[in-house]
PDB file of C-alpha atoms in Angstrom:
ATOM      1  CA  UNK K   3     127.373  73.448   1.713  1.00 87.00           C
ATOM      2  CA  UNK K   4     126.001  74.941  -1.487  1.00 93.00           C
ATOM      3  CA  UNK K   5     127.124  71.885  -3.461  1.00 96.00           C
ATOM      4  CA  UNK K   6     125.235  69.595  -1.087  1.00 97.00           C
ATOM      5  CA  UNK K   7     122.023  71.572  -1.635  1.00 96.00           C
ATOM      6  CA  UNK K   8     122.481  71.491  -5.409  1.00 95.00           C
ATOM      7  CA  UNK K   9     123.075  67.731  -5.393  1.00 97.00           C
ATOM      8  CA  UNK K  10     120.089  67.144  -3.107  1.00 96.00           C
ATOM      9  CA  UNK K  11     117.859  69.201  -5.406  1.00 92.00           C
ATOM     10  CA  UNK K  12     119.050  67.353  -8.503  1.00 94.00           C
ATOM     11  CA  UNK K  13     118.540  63.964  -6.881  1.00 96.00           C
ATOM     12  CA  UNK K  14     115.055  64.957  -5.730  1.00 94.00           C
ATOM     13  CA  UNK K  15     114.090  66.104  -9.227  1.00 92.00           C
ATOM     14  CA  UNK K  16     115.512  62.903 -10.722  1.00 94.00           C
ATOM     15  CA  UNK K  17     113.486  60.857  -8.232  1.00 95.00           C
ATOM     16  CA  UNK K  18     110.322  62.798  -9.073  1.00 95.00           C
ATOM     17  CA  UNK K  19     110.890  62.337 -12.823  1.00 94.00           C
ATOM     18  CA  UNK K  20     111.292  58.584 -12.320  1.00 95.00           C
ATOM     19  CA  UNK K  21     108.114  58.481 -10.236  1.00 95.00           C
ATOM     20  CA  UNK K  22     106.212  60.454 -12.887  1.00 94.00           C
ATOM     21  CA  UNK K  23     107.462  58.479 -15.895  1.00 94.00           C
ATOM     22  CA  UNK K  24     107.931  54.929 -14.619  1.00 95.00           C
ATOM     23  CA  UNK K  25     105.173  54.719 -12.025  1.00 93.00           C
ATOM     24  CA  UNK K  26     102.843  57.311 -13.617  1.00 93.00           C
ATOM     25  CA  UNK K  27     102.351  59.083 -10.319  1.00 93.00           C
ATOM     26  CA  UNK K  28      99.935  62.003 -10.569  1.00 95.00           C
ATOM     27  CA  UNK K  29     101.438  63.618  -7.465  1.00 95.00           C
ATOM     28  CA  UNK K  30     104.890  63.517  -9.069  1.00 95.00           C
ATOM     29  CA  UNK K  31     103.484  65.134 -12.205  1.00 95.00           C
ATOM     30  CA  UNK K  32     101.961  67.880 -10.080  1.00 95.00           C
ATOM     31  CA  UNK K  33     105.337  68.478  -8.431  1.00 94.00           C
ATOM     32  CA  UNK K  34     106.997  68.728 -11.847  1.00 94.00           C
ATOM     33  CA  UNK K  35     104.353  71.187 -13.075  1.00 96.00           C
ATOM     34  CA  UNK K  36     104.892  73.303  -9.976  1.00 96.00           C
ATOM     35  CA  UNK K  37     108.675  73.192 -10.463  1.00 92.00           C
ATOM     36  CA  UNK K  38     108.252  74.283 -14.090  1.00 95.00           C
ATOM     37  CA  UNK K  39     106.091  77.241 -13.025  1.00 97.00           C
ATOM     38  CA  UNK K  40     108.630  78.243 -10.386  1.00 96.00           C
ATOM     39  CA  UNK K  41     111.462  78.088 -12.934  1.00 94.00           C
ATOM     40  CA  UNK K  42     109.527  80.381 -15.294  1.00 97.00           C
ATOM     41  CA  UNK K  43     108.838  82.757 -12.400  1.00 98.00           C
ATOM     42  CA  UNK K  44     112.577  82.774 -11.611  1.00 96.00           C
ATOM     43  CA  UNK K  45     113.426  83.566 -15.236  1.00 97.00           C
ATOM     44  CA  UNK K  46     110.865  86.375 -15.284  1.00 98.00           C
ATOM     45  CA  UNK K  47     112.289  87.786 -12.042  1.00 98.00           C
ATOM     46  CA  UNK K  48     115.823  87.789 -13.468  1.00 98.00           C
ATOM     47  CA  UNK K  49     114.625  89.573 -16.621  1.00 98.00           C
ATOM     48  CA  UNK K  50     112.753  92.197 -14.590  1.00 98.00           C
ATOM     49  CA  UNK K  51     115.745  92.792 -12.327  1.00 97.00           C
ATOM     50  CA  UNK K  52     118.034  93.110 -15.374  1.00 96.00           C
ATOM     51  CA  UNK K  53     115.653  95.628 -16.938  1.00 96.00           C
ATOM     52  CA  UNK K  54     115.571  97.666 -13.727  1.00 96.00           C
ATOM     53  CA  UNK K  55     119.353  97.591 -13.554  1.00 96.00           C
ATOM     54  CA  UNK K  56     119.657  98.723 -17.173  1.00 95.00           C
ATOM     55  CA  UNK K  57     117.124 101.491 -16.607  1.00 95.00           C
ATOM     56  CA  UNK K  58     118.978 102.800 -13.538  1.00 95.00           C
ATOM     57  CA  UNK K  59     122.527 102.443 -14.841  1.00 93.00           C
ATOM     58  CA  UNK K  60     121.874 103.031 -18.538  1.00 85.00           C
ATOM     59  CA  UNK K  61     123.258 101.053 -21.409  1.00 74.00           C
TER      60      UNK K  61
END
């Protein structure tokens, strides 16, 4: 089930990239900007959780 969700997400992002690059869709560009912001938020969350874990458990 997890593999199906990963493949669906990858295909969606590929479709959006094609729409943004080939057809110059502004809506597709907005979706890509939003996805980029969400990826940075995910990275920041992982770093914060790692810092909390290190603080609680020690080095």
